[in-house]
Coordinates of C-alpha atoms (C1' of nucleotides) in Angstrom, one line a residue:
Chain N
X17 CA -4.6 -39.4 1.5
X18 CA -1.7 -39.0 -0.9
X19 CA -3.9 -38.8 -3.5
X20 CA -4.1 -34.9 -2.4
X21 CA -1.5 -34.7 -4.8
X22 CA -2.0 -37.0 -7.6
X23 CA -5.8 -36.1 -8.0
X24 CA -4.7 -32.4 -8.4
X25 CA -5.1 -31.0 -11.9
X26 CA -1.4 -29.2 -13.2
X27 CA -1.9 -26.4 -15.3
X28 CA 0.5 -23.9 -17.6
X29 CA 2.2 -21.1 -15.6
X30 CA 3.5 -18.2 -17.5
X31 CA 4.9 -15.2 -16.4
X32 CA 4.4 -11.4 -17.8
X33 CA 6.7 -8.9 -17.8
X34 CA 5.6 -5.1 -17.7
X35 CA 8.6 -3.2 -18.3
X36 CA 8.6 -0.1 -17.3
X37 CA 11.0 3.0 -18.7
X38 CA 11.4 6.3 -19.0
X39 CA 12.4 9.2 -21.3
X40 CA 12.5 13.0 -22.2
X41 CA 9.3 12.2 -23.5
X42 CA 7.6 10.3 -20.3
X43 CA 6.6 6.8 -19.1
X44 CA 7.2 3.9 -21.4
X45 CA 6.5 0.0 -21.6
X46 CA 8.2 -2.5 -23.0
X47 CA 6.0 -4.2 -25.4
X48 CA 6.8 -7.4 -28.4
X49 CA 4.6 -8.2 -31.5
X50 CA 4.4 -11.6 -31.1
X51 CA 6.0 -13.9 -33.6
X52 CA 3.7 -17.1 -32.8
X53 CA 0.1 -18.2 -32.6
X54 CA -2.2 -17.2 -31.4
X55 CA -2.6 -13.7 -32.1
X56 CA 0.9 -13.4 -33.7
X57 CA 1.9 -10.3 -35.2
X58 CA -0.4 -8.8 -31.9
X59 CA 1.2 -6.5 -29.4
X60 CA 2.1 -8.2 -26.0
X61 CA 4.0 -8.0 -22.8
X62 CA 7.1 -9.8 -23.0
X63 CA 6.5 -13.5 -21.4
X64 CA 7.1 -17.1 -21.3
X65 CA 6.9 -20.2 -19.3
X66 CA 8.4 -21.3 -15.9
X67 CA 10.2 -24.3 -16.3
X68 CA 10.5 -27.0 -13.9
X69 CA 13.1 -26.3 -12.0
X70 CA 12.4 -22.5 -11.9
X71 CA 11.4 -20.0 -9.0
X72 CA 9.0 -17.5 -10.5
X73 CA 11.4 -14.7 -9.8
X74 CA 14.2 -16.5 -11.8
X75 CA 11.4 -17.3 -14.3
X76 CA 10.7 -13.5 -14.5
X77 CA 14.4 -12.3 -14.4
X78 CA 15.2 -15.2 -17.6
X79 CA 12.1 -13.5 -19.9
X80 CA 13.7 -9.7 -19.2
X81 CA 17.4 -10.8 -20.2
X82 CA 15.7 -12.7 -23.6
X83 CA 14.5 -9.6 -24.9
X84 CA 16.4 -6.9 -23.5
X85 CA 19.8 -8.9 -22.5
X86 CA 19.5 -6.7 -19.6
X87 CA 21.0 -8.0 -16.0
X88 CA 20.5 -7.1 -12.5
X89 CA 17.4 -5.6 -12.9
X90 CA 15.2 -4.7 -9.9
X91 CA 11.7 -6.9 -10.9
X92 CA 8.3 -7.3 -8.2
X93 CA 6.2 -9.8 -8.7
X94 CA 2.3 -8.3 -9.0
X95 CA -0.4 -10.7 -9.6
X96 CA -1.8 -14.0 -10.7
X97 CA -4.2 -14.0 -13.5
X98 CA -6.1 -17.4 -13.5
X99 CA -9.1 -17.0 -15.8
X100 CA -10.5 -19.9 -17.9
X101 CA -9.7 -18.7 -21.4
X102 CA -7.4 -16.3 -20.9
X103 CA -5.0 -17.9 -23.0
X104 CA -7.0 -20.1 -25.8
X105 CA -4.8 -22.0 -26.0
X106 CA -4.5 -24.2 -23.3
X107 CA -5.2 -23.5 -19.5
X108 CA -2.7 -21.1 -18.1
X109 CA -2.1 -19.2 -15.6
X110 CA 0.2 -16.2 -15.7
X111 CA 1.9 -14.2 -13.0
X112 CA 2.5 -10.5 -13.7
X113 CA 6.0 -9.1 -12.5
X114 CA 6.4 -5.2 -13.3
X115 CA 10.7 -3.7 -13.7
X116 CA 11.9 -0.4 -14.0
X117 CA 14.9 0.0 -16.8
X118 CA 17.0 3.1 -18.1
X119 CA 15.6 3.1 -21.6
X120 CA 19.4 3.8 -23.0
X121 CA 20.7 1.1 -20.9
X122 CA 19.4 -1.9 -22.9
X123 CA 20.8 -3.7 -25.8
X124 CA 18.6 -2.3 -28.8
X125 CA 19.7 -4.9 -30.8
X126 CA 17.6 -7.2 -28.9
X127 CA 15.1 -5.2 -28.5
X128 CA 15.2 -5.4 -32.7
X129 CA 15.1 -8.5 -33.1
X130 CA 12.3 -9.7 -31.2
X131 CA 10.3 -6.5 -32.4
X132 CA 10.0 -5.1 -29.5
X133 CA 9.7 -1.6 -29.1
X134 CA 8.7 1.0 -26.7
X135 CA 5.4 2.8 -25.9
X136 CA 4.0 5.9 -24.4
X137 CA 1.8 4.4 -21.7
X138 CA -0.8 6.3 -23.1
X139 CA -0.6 5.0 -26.5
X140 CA 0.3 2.0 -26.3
X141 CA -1.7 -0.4 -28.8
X142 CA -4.4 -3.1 -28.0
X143 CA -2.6 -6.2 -26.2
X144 CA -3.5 -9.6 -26.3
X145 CA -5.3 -11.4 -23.6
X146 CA -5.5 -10.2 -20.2
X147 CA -2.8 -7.8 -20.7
X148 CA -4.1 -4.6 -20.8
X149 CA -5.6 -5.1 -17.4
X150 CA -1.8 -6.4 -16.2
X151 CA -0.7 -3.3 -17.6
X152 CA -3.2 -0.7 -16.0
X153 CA -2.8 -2.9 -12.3
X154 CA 1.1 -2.5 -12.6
X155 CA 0.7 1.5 -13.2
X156 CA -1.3 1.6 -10.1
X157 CA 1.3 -0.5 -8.4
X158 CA 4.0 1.8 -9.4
X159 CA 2.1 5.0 -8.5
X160 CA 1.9 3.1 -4.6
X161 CA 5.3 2.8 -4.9
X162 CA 6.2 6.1 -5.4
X163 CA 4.5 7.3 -2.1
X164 CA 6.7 4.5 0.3
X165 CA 10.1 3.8 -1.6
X166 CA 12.5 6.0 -3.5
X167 CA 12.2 5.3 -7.3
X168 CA 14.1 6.9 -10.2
X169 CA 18.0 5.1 -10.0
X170 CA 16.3 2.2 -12.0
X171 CA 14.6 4.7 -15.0
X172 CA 16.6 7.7 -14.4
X173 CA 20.9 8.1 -16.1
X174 CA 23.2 8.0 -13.9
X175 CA 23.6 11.6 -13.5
X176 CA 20.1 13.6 -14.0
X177 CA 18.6 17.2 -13.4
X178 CA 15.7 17.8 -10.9
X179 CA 13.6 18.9 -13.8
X180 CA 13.7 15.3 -15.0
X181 CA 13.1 13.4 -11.6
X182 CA 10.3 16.0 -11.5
X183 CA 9.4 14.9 -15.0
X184 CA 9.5 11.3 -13.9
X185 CA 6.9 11.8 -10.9
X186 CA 4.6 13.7 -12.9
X187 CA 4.9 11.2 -15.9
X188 CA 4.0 8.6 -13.4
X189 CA 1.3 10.2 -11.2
X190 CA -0.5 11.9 -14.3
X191 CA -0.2 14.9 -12.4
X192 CA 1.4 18.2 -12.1
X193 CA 3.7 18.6 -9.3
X194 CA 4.9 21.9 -7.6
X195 CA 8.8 22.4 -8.2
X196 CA 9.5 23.8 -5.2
X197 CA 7.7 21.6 -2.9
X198 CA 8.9 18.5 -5.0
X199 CA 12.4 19.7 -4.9
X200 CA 12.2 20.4 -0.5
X201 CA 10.3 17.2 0.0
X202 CA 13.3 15.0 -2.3
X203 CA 15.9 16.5 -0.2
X204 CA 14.3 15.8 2.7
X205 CA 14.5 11.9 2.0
X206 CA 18.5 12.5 1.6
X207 CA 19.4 10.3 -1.2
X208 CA 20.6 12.3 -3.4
X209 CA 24.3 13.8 -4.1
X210 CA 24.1 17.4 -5.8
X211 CA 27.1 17.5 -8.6
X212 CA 29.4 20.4 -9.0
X213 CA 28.7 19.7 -13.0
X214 CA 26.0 21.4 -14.8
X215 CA 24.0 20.2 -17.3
X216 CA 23.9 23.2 -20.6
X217 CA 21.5 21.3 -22.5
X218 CA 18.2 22.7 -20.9
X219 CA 18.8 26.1 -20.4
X220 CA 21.8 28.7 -20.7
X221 CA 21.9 28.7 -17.1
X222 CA 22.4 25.2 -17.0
X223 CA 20.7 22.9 -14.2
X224 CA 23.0 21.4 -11.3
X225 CA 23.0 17.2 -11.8
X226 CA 22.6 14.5 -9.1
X227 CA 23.5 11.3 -8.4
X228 CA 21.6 8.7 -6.4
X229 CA 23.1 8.1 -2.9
X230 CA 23.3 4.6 -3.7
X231 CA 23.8 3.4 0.5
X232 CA 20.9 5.7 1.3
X233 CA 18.8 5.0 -1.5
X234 CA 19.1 1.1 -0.4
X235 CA 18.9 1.9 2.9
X236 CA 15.6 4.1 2.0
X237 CA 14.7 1.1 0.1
X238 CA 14.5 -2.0 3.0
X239 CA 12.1 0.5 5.4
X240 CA 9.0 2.0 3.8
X241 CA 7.9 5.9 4.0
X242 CA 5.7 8.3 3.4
X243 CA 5.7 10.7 0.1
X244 CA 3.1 13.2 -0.2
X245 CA 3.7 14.5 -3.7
Chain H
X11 CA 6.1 -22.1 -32.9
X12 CA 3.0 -23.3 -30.9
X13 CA 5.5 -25.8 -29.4
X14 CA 5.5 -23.0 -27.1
X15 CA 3.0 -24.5 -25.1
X16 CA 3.5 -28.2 -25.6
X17 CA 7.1 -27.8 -24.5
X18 CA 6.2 -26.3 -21.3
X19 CA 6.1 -28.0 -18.0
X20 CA 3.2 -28.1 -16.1
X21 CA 2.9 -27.9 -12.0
X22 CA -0.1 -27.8 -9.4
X23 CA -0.8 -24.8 -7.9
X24 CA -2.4 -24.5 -4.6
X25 CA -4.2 -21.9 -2.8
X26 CA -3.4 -21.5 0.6
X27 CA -5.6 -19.2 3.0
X28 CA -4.6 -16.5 5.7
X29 CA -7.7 -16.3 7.6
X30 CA -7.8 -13.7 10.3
X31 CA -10.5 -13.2 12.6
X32 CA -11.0 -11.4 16.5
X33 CA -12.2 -11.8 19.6
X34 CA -11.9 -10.1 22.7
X35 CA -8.4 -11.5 23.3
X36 CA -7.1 -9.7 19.9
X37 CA -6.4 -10.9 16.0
X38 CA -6.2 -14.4 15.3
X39 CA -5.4 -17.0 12.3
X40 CA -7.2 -20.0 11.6
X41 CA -5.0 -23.0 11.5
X42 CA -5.4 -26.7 10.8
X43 CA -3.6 -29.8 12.1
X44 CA -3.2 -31.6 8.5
X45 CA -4.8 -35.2 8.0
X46 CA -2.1 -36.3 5.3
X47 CA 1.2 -36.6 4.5
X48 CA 3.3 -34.9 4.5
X49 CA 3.7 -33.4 7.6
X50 CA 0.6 -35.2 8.9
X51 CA -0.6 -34.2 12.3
X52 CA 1.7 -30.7 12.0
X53 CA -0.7 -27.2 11.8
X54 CA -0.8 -25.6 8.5
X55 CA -3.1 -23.2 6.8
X56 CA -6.1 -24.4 4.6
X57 CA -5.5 -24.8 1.6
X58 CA -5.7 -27.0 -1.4
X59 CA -5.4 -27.6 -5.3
X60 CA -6.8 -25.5 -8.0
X61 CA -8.9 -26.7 -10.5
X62 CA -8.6 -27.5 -14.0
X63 CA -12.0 -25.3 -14.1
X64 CA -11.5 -23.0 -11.6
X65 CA -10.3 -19.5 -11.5
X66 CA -8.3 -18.4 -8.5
X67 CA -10.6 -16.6 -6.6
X68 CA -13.0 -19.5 -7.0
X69 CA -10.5 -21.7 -4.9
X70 CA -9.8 -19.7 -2.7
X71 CA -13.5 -19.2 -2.1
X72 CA -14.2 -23.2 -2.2
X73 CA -11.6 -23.9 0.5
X74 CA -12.5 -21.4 2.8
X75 CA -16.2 -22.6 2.3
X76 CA -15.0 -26.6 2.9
X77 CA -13.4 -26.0 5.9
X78 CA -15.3 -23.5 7.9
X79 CA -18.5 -23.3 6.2
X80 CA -18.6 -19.5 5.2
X81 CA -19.5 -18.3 2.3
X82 CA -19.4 -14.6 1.1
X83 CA -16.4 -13.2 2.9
X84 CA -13.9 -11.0 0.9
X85 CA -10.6 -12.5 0.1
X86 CA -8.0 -10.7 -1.5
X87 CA -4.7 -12.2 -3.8
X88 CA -1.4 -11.8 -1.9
X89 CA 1.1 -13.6 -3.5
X90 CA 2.9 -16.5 -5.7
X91 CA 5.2 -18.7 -3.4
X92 CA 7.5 -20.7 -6.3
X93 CA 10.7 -21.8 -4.1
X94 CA 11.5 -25.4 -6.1
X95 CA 11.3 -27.3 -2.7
X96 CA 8.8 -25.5 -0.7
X97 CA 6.9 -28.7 -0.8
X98 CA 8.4 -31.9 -0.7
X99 CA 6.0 -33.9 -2.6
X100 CA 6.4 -32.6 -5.9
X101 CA 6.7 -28.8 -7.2
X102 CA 4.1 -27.1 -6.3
X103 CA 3.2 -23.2 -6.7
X104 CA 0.9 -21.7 -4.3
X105 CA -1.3 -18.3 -4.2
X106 CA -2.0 -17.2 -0.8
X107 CA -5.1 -15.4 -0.5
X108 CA -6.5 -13.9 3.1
X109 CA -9.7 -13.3 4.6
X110 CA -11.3 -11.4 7.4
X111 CA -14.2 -13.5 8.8
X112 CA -16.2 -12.7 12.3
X113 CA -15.1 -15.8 14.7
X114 CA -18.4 -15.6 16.5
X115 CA -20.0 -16.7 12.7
X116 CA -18.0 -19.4 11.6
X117 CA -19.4 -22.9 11.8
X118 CA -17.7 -24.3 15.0
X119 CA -18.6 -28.2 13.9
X120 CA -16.9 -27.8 10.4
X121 CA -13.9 -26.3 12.2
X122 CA -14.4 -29.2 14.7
X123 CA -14.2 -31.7 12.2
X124 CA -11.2 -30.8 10.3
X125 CA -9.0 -30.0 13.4
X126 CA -9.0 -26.4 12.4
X127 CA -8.0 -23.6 15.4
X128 CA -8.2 -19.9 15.7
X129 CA -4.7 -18.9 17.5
X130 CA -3.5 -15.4 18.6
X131 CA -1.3 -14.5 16.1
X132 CA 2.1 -14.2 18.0
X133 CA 1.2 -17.5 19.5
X134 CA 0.8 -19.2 16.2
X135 CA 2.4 -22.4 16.0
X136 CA 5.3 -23.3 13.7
X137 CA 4.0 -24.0 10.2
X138 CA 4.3 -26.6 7.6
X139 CA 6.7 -25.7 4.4
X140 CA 6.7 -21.8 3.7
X141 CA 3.3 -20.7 5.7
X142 CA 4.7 -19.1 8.7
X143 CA 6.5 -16.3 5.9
X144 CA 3.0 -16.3 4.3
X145 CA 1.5 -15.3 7.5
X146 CA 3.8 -12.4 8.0
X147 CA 3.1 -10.9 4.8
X148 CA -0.3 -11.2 4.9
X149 CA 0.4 -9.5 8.4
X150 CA 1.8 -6.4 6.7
X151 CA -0.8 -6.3 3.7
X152 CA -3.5 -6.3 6.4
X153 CA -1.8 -3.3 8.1
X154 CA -1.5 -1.6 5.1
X155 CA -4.8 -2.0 4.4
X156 CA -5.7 -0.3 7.5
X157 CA -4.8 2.7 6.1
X158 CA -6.6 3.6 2.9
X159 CA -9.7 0.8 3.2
X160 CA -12.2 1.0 5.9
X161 CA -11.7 -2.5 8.0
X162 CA -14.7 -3.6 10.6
X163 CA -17.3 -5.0 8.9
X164 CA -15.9 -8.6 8.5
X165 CA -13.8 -8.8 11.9
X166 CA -16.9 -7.5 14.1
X167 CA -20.3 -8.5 15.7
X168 CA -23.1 -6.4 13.7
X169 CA -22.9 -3.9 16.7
X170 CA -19.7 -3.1 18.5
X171 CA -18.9 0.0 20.8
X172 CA -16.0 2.5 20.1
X173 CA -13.7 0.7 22.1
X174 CA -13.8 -3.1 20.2
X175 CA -12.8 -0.8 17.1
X176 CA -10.6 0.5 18.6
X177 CA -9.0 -2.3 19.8
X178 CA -9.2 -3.9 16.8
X179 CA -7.5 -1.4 14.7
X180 CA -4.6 -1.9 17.8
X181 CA -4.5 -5.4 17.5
X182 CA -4.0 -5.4 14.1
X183 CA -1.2 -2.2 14.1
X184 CA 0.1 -3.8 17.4
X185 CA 0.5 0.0 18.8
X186 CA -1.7 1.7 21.3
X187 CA -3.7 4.7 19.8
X188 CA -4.9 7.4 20.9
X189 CA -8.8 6.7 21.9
X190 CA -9.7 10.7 21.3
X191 CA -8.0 11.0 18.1
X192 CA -8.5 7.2 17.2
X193 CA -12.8 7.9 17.4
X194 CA -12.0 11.5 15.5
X195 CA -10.5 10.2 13.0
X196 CA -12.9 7.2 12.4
X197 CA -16.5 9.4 12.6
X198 CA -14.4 11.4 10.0
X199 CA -14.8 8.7 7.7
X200 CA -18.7 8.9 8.6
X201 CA -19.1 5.1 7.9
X202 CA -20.7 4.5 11.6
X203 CA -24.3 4.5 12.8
X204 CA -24.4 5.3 16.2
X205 CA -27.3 3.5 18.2
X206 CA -29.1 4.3 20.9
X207 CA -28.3 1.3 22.0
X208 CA -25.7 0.1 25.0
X209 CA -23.4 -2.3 25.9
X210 CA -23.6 -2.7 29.7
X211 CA -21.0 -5.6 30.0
X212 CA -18.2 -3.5 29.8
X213 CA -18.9 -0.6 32.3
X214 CA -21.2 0.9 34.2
X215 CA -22.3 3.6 32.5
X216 CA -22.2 1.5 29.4
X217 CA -20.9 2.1 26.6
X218 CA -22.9 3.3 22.7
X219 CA -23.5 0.9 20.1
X220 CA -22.3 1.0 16.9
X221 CA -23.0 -0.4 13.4
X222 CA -21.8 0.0 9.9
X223 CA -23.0 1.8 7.5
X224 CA -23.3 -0.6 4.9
X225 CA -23.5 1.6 1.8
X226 CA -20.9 4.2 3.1
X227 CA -18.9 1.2 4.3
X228 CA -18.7 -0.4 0.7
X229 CA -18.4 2.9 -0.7
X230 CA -15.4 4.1 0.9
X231 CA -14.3 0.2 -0.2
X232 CA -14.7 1.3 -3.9
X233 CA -11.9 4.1 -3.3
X234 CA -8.7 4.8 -1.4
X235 CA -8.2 7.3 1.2
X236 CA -5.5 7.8 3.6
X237 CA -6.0 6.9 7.9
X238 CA -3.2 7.6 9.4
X239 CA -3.9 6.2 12.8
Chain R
dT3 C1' 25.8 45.0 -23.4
dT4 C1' 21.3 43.7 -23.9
dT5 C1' 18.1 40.1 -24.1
dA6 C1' 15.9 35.8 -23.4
dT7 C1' 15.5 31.6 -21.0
dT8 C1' 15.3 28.3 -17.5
dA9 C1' 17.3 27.4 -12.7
dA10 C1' 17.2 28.3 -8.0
dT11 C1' 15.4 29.7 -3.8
dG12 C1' 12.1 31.0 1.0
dT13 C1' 8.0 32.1 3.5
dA14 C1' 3.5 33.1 5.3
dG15 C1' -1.1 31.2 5.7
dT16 C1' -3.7 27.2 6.2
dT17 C1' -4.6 22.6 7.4
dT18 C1' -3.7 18.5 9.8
dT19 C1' -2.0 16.1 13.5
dT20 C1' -0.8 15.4 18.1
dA21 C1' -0.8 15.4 23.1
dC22 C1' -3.4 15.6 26.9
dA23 C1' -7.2 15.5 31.6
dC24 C1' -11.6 16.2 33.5
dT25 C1' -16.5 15.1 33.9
dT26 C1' -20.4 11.9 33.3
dA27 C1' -23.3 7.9 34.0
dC28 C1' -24.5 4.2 36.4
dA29 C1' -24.2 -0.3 39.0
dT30 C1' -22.6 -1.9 43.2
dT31 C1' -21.9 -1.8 47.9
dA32 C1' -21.9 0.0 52.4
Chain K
dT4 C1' -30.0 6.1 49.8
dA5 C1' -25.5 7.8 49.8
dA6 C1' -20.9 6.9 48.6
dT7 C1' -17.8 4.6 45.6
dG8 C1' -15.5 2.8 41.7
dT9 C1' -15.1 2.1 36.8
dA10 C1' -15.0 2.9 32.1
dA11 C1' -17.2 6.2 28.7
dG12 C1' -17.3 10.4 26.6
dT13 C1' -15.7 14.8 25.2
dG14 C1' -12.5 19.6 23.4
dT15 C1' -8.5 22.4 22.7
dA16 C1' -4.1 24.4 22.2
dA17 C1' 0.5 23.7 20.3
dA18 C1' 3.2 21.6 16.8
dA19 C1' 4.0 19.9 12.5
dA20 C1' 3.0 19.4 7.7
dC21 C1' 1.4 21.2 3.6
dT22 C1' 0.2 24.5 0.2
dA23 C1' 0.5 28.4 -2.7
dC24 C1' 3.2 31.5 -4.7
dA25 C1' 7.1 35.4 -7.3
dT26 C1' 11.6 37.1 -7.6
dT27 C1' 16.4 36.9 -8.5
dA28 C1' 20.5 34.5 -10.7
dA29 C1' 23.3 32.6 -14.3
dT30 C1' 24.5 32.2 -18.7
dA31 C1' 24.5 32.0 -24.0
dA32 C1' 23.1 34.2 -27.9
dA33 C1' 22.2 38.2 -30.4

DNA sequence: TTTATTAATGTAGTTTTTACACTTACATTA
DNA sequence: TAATGTAAGTGTAAAAACTACATTAATAAA
């Protein structure tokens, strides 16, 4: 009964990137105007084929570092898209993996020359194919996330305020958050180091940084939680 | 550029099935012994190929039909398994998808006929290629999934008493719970009809029956809340 | 030195969760 | 028919978590 394997259809299997970042002015993906058919000159998440000889994490971690040259990045695979015509062209199925980036980190050039460019997850434009829906599954996905693992040393600078970690769970839960209760239910998790510096840019008091603990962020990381914001 | 697709390799993908189900003797997973190399005669979770034709779900949904007969049971997308050599015959990528079926409903014979057993799961056999790490994570999804979906409907006989919940819901945390707060906490979700009804087998003074309430049930299925049991 | 602006901070009231033990109903047996 | 044994059924008080909320502090600019 070999022929388990040689009856078996093989199909196309592509993998989507949505790329997650963040600035002043709130939750951003990643998206590229295509440059082929179909639908070229469309907006799309960032994609591309696994090859052969590819894990779908390594297929997933290849696609980010083509457009953004960016390394190292933390990526989740989401879900498998599988219907008929999503892609006209031929029969494809395409795994979604979502990543978080530091907007300043990556190499604009890149990001230029494969017109890609950056949206406000509420405006971004149309997208081809099926990828709207990848899009609004992944922001659900992330919103989970921020309720059982620490997020923010993946979109946030290095050194940041607690108005903008604030900024960074409201941009993500749609919601307004209260300060004080954000700010005693962060320290409460313990991975964060308050700075002696001050950051003069917001206000003429100027707000204390913080850094990630990195060893306790990690270590907040491998065991899950719970994060009532 | 639409060598974009004609350069690209293709591979199968397979679905492969986490089916849980209970008795009284606690949560089990259906297994088969397989009837074809490789690994021939070593137990395995269904599975098979997808279609040229076929969406995902649909697969999942025509394997769990082949070898057990049922048809309508949920089944949820887990997760893309890609490692290059998790089966030896030739790259394969396979979506395992679980299910929650009612043991006392399955069709014994087809079982019978494709060497398929329910086992408790920590007395699961080892598995063929990457299965046993497919179970465990379907393990944790179905935990998770205690907690913000209503879970019952597809593991139970139509009418259960208090305690087979509860029991359930144990099995499947693998903690004890409180039985007070446990049956609190679950009329709170007012998704029970209690019957005037009782089961004598399990004590003397009986115990009530119970059945879902189908549209509250699939209500509370359309939205999240939080159990913390 | 006054002013304007944002940062920083604590608590009381409410809700939710937890821990916990006795009584009830009934079949069985003496 | 009375006594016994077994699991079912039920409520509360204490602790913990969560919510709402307003004043003072630090500093630069005027």
């Amino acid at each position: 009964m070999l022929n388990n394997y040689s009856s078996a259809d093989k199909v196309l299997l592509a993998v989507d990137c949505i790329i997650f970042g963040f600035d002043n002015a709130g939750l951003k993906i990643l998206l590229i105007q295509r440059d082929f058919e179909p639908e070229k000159g469309k907006w799309s998440l960032i994609g591309g084929f696994l090859k052969r000889d590819e894990v779908l994490d390594a297929a997933a971690t290849r696609i980010l570092n083509t457009y953004t040259g960016l390394n190292d990045i933390y990526m989740e695979q989401l879900y498998a898209y599988s219907e008929i015509d999503r892609d006209p062209v031929e029969r494809t199925i395409s795994v979604s993996y979502f990543a978080l980036i530091n907007i300043e980190n990556h190499n604009a050039e890149l990001i230029q020359n494969y017109h890609a460019e950056w949206f406000p997850i509420n405006e971004a434009p149309n997208l081809i194919f099926d990828h709207n829906e990848m899009v609004q599954n992944a922001i659900k996905r992330l919103r989970y996330k921020t309720s059982v693992k620490p997020i923010g040393f993946e979109l946030l600078p290095e050194k940041f305020t607690m108005r903008q970690l604030l900024e960074l769970y409201e941009a993500i839960l749609s919601k307004e958050l209260d300060k004080r209760n954000f700010i005693s239910k962060i320290n409460s998790l313990e991975i964060l180091n308050k700075l002696d510096e001050k950051d003069m840019q917001s206000s003429r008091k100027g707000s204390y940084l913080y850094t990630f603990n990195k060893e306790k962020y990690e270590e907040k990381l491998l065991n899950d939680f719970v994060l009532n914001l």
